[in-house]
PDB file of C-alpha atoms in Angstrom:
ATOM      1  CA  MET A   1      12.505 -20.616  25.082  1.00  0.00           C
ATOM      2  CA  SER A   2       9.957 -20.768  22.260  1.00  0.00           C
ATOM      3  CA  ALA A   3       7.560 -23.651  21.792  1.00  0.00           C
ATOM      4  CA  GLN A   4       7.741 -25.587  18.565  1.00  0.00           C
ATOM      5  CA  ALA A   5       4.655 -25.213  16.359  1.00  0.00           C
ATOM      6  CA  PRO A   6       2.597 -28.398  16.223  1.00  0.00           C
ATOM      7  CA  SER A   7       2.797 -30.485  13.082  1.00  0.00           C
ATOM      8  CA  THR A   8      -0.097 -30.876  10.698  1.00  0.00           C
ATOM      9  CA  ARG A   9      -1.216 -34.449  11.272  1.00  0.00           C
ATOM     10  CA  ILE A  10      -2.032 -36.317   8.047  1.00  0.00           C
ATOM     11  CA  TYR A  11      -3.649 -39.723   7.630  1.00  0.00           C
ATOM     12  CA  LEU A  12      -3.355 -41.617   4.315  1.00  0.00           C
ATOM     13  CA  VAL A  13      -5.977 -43.995   2.924  1.00  0.00           C
ATOM     14  CA  ASP A  14      -5.022 -45.819  -0.274  1.00  0.00           C
ATOM     15  CA  ASP A  15      -4.891 -49.489  -1.214  1.00  0.00           C
ATOM     16  CA  SER A  16      -1.693 -49.060  -3.248  1.00  0.00           C
ATOM     17  CA  PRO A  17       1.552 -49.414  -1.275  1.00  0.00           C
ATOM     18  CA  ALA A  18       3.372 -47.515  -4.053  1.00  0.00           C
ATOM     19  CA  ILE A  19       0.984 -44.546  -3.806  1.00  0.00           C
ATOM     20  CA  ARG A  20       1.202 -44.516  -0.002  1.00  0.00           C
ATOM     21  CA  GLU A  21       5.003 -44.555  -0.216  1.00  0.00           C
ATOM     22  CA  ARG A  22       4.996 -41.710  -2.746  1.00  0.00           C
ATOM     23  CA  LEU A  23       2.684 -39.654  -0.521  1.00  0.00           C
ATOM     24  CA  VAL A  24       4.830 -40.313   2.560  1.00  0.00           C
ATOM     25  CA  GLU A  25       7.923 -39.113   0.677  1.00  0.00           C
ATOM     26  CA  MET A  26       6.076 -36.020  -0.556  1.00  0.00           C
ATOM     27  CA  ILE A  27       4.798 -35.178   2.936  1.00  0.00           C
ATOM     28  CA  ALA A  28       8.219 -35.719   4.501  1.00  0.00           C
ATOM     29  CA  ALA A  29       9.512 -32.858   2.338  1.00  0.00           C
ATOM     30  CA  ILE A  30       6.865 -30.440   3.688  1.00  0.00           C
ATOM     31  CA  PRO A  31       7.934 -28.722   6.921  1.00  0.00           C
ATOM     32  CA  ALA A  32       5.624 -29.035   9.950  1.00  0.00           C
ATOM     33  CA  THR A  33       3.739 -32.070   8.648  1.00  0.00           C
ATOM     34  CA  GLU A  34       3.681 -35.685   9.754  1.00  0.00           C
ATOM     35  CA  VAL A  35       1.952 -38.853   8.621  1.00  0.00           C
ATOM     36  CA  VAL A  36       0.161 -40.240  11.677  1.00  0.00           C
ATOM     37  CA  GLY A  37      -1.294 -43.348  10.067  1.00  0.00           C
ATOM     38  CA  MET A  38      -2.214 -45.249   6.953  1.00  0.00           C
ATOM     39  CA  ALA A  39      -4.943 -47.653   5.912  1.00  0.00           C
ATOM     40  CA  GLU A  40      -5.837 -49.696   2.857  1.00  0.00           C
ATOM     41  CA  THR A  41      -9.395 -50.648   3.871  1.00  0.00           C
ATOM     42  CA  ALA A  42     -12.407 -48.535   4.768  1.00  0.00           C
ATOM     43  CA  GLU A  43     -12.931 -50.276   8.116  1.00  0.00           C
ATOM     44  CA  GLN A  44      -9.357 -49.717   9.258  1.00  0.00           C
ATOM     45  CA  ALA A  45      -9.485 -46.097   8.067  1.00  0.00           C
ATOM     46  CA  VAL A  46     -12.724 -45.305   9.911  1.00  0.00           C
ATOM     47  CA  SER A  47     -11.547 -46.650  13.270  1.00  0.00           C
ATOM     48  CA  ASP A  48      -8.060 -45.113  13.014  1.00  0.00           C
ATOM     49  CA  ILE A  49      -9.274 -41.696  11.844  1.00  0.00           C
ATOM     50  CA  LEU A  50     -11.890 -41.434  14.575  1.00  0.00           C
ATOM     51  CA  ARG A  51      -9.315 -42.470  17.189  1.00  0.00           C
ATOM     52  CA  GLN A  52      -6.459 -40.283  15.969  1.00  0.00           C
ATOM     53  CA  GLN A  53      -8.401 -37.200  14.819  1.00  0.00           C
ATOM     54  CA  PRO A  54      -5.827 -36.062  12.221  1.00  0.00           C
ATOM     55  CA  ASP A  55      -5.954 -32.581  10.734  1.00  0.00           C
ATOM     56  CA  CYS A  56      -6.259 -33.929   7.187  1.00  0.00           C
ATOM     57  CA  VAL A  57      -7.026 -37.223   5.461  1.00  0.00           C
ATOM     58  CA  VAL A  58      -5.798 -37.925   1.935  1.00  0.00           C
ATOM     59  CA  LEU A  59      -8.349 -40.449   0.723  1.00  0.00           C
ATOM     60  CA  ASP A  60      -8.582 -42.721  -2.318  1.00  0.00           C
ATOM     61  CA  LEU A  61     -12.025 -43.803  -3.521  1.00  0.00           C
ATOM     62  CA  ARG A  62     -11.203 -47.402  -4.449  1.00  0.00           C
ATOM     63  CA  LEU A  63      -9.979 -49.474  -1.498  1.00  0.00           C
ATOM     64  CA  LEU A  64      -9.321 -53.181  -0.954  1.00  0.00           C
ATOM     65  CA  GLU A  65     -12.474 -53.418   1.151  1.00  0.00           C
ATOM     66  CA  GLY A  66     -15.083 -50.672   0.977  1.00  0.00           C
ATOM     67  CA  SER A  67     -14.577 -47.263  -0.560  1.00  0.00           C
ATOM     68  CA  GLY A  68     -13.413 -43.799   0.288  1.00  0.00           C
ATOM     69  CA  LEU A  69     -17.008 -42.680   0.029  1.00  0.00           C
ATOM     70  CA  ASP A  70     -17.860 -45.153   2.830  1.00  0.00           C
ATOM     71  CA  VAL A  71     -15.110 -43.585   4.936  1.00  0.00           C
ATOM     72  CA  LEU A  72     -16.416 -40.062   4.314  1.00  0.00           C
ATOM     73  CA  ARG A  73     -20.003 -41.000   5.141  1.00  0.00           C
ATOM     74  CA  ARG A  74     -18.991 -42.707   8.384  1.00  0.00           C
ATOM     75  CA  VAL A  75     -16.355 -40.292   9.669  1.00  0.00           C
ATOM     76  CA  HIS A  76     -17.387 -36.793   8.614  1.00  0.00           C
ATOM     77  CA  PRO A  77     -20.587 -36.595  10.731  1.00  0.00           C
ATOM     78  CA  ASP A  78     -18.584 -37.450  13.880  1.00  0.00           C
ATOM     79  CA  ALA A  79     -15.465 -35.448  12.979  1.00  0.00           C
ATOM     80  CA  PRO A  80     -16.535 -32.480  10.829  1.00  0.00           C
ATOM     81  CA  ASP A  81     -13.326 -30.520  11.469  1.00  0.00           C
ATOM     82  CA  ILE A  82     -11.106 -33.055   9.701  1.00  0.00           C
ATOM     83  CA  ILE A  83     -10.192 -31.916   6.203  1.00  0.00           C
ATOM     84  CA  PHE A  84     -10.712 -34.640   3.618  1.00  0.00           C
ATOM     85  CA  ALA A  85      -8.804 -34.431   0.348  1.00  0.00           C
ATOM     86  CA  VAL A  86      -9.956 -37.131  -2.056  1.00  0.00           C
ATOM     87  CA  LEU A  87      -7.165 -38.234  -4.423  1.00  0.00           C
ATOM     88  CA  THR A  88      -8.418 -40.719  -6.994  1.00  0.00           C
ATOM     89  CA  ASN A  89      -8.049 -42.154 -10.462  1.00  0.00           C
ATOM     90  CA  HIS A  90     -11.859 -41.933 -10.734  1.00  0.00           C
ATOM     91  CA  ALA A  91     -12.148 -38.170 -10.872  1.00  0.00           C
ATOM     92  CA  ASP A  92     -15.366 -37.802 -12.835  1.00  0.00           C
ATOM     93  CA  SER A  93     -18.001 -35.229 -11.920  1.00  0.00           C
ATOM     94  CA  GLN A  94     -20.402 -37.788 -10.409  1.00  0.00           C
ATOM     95  CA  TYR A  95     -17.813 -38.945  -7.853  1.00  0.00           C
ATOM     96  CA  ARG A  96     -16.803 -35.332  -7.205  1.00  0.00           C
ATOM     97  CA  ARG A  97     -20.412 -34.383  -6.351  1.00  0.00           C
ATOM     98  CA  LEU A  98     -20.902 -37.431  -4.123  1.00  0.00           C
ATOM     99  CA  CYS A  99     -17.651 -36.853  -2.223  1.00  0.00           C
ATOM    100  CA  LEU A 100     -18.229 -33.144  -1.696  1.00  0.00           C
ATOM    101  CA  ALA A 101     -21.778 -33.851  -0.494  1.00  0.00           C
ATOM    102  CA  ALA A 102     -20.426 -36.464   1.952  1.00  0.00           C
ATOM    103  CA  GLY A 103     -17.944 -34.027   3.496  1.00  0.00           C
ATOM    104  CA  ALA A 104     -14.828 -33.888   1.328  1.00  0.00           C
ATOM    105  CA  SER A 105     -13.254 -30.445   1.202  1.00  0.00           C
ATOM    106  CA  TYR A 106     -11.127 -31.153  -1.870  1.00  0.00           C
ATOM    107  CA  PHE A 107     -11.248 -33.573  -4.806  1.00  0.00           C
ATOM    108  CA  TYR A 108      -8.146 -34.334  -6.892  1.00  0.00           C
ATOM    109  CA  ASP A 109      -7.217 -36.518  -9.858  1.00  0.00           C
ATOM    110  CA  LYS A 110      -4.176 -38.736  -9.166  1.00  0.00           C
ATOM    111  CA  SER A 111      -2.956 -38.417 -12.732  1.00  0.00           C
ATOM    112  CA  THR A 112      -2.856 -34.597 -12.797  1.00  0.00           C
ATOM    113  CA  ASP A 113      -3.299 -33.049  -9.338  1.00  0.00           C
ATOM    114  CA  VAL A 114      -0.663 -34.486  -6.979  1.00  0.00           C
ATOM    115  CA  ALA A 115       1.157 -31.131  -6.886  1.00  0.00           C
ATOM    116  CA  GLN A 116      -2.090 -29.492  -5.766  1.00  0.00           C
ATOM    117  CA  VAL A 117      -2.322 -31.968  -2.881  1.00  0.00           C
ATOM    118  CA  ARG A 118       1.242 -31.059  -1.890  1.00  0.00           C
ATOM    119  CA  ASP A 119       0.332 -27.358  -2.049  1.00  0.00           C
ATOM    120  CA  LEU A 120      -2.767 -27.957   0.101  1.00  0.00           C
ATOM    121  CA  LEU A 121      -0.762 -29.809   2.747  1.00  0.00           C
ATOM    122  CA  ALA A 122       1.919 -27.106   2.767  1.00  0.00           C
ATOM    123  CA  TRP A 123      -0.790 -24.454   3.184  1.00  0.00           C
ATOM    124  CA  LEU A 124      -2.395 -26.408   6.038  1.00  0.00           C
ATOM    125  CA  ALA A 125       1.000 -26.635   7.758  1.00  0.00           C
ATOM    126  CA  LEU A 126       1.124 -22.829   7.843  1.00  0.00           C
ATOM    127  CA  LYS A 127      -2.301 -22.445   9.460  1.00  0.00           C
ATOM    128  CA  PRO A 128      -2.382 -21.997  13.245  1.00  0.00           C
ATOM    129  CA  ARG A 129      -3.720 -24.977  15.212  1.00  0.00           C
ATOM    130  CA  THR A 130      -4.876 -25.312  18.775  1.00  0.00           C
ATOM    131  CA  HIS A 131      -3.637 -28.858  19.581  1.00  0.00           C
TER     132      HIS A 131
END
C-alpha cells in the first residue's frame, strides 16, 4: 500500500473576499494543494501563519488592518522556510525591493501575473516535502 504524497499547504492573505474566492478556486484545480487558512488583516495573518506553518503564503500588500509588508517582517525571521508570494495591485519596483528584502521569494502583479502564481503553486506541489 503506497502512502499518499502530502499536499502543499497554502495560506491566503487578501482583504478582498472576491480575490480570496478566486484564489481558492484556482488552487482547488491544482493537484496536491490545499488552502489551510485565510486572513484579511495583518494581525490575523501573522498569528495563523506562525501557528500553521504553511508551505506557501500568497500575500497582498494592502490589507484592512496593516500591510503585507508588516506580515513579511514579522513572520519571515521566525519561519524562513515558508515561501511568500506577494500578489498585489501595487507592483512597482519600490514595493518589489522592500518585499524581497523582507523575505518574499516572489512578487506578482494581480492584473497580469495570476497565471504565474498558479504555475508556482503547481511547481511547489511537485516538490518533495518532509511533513
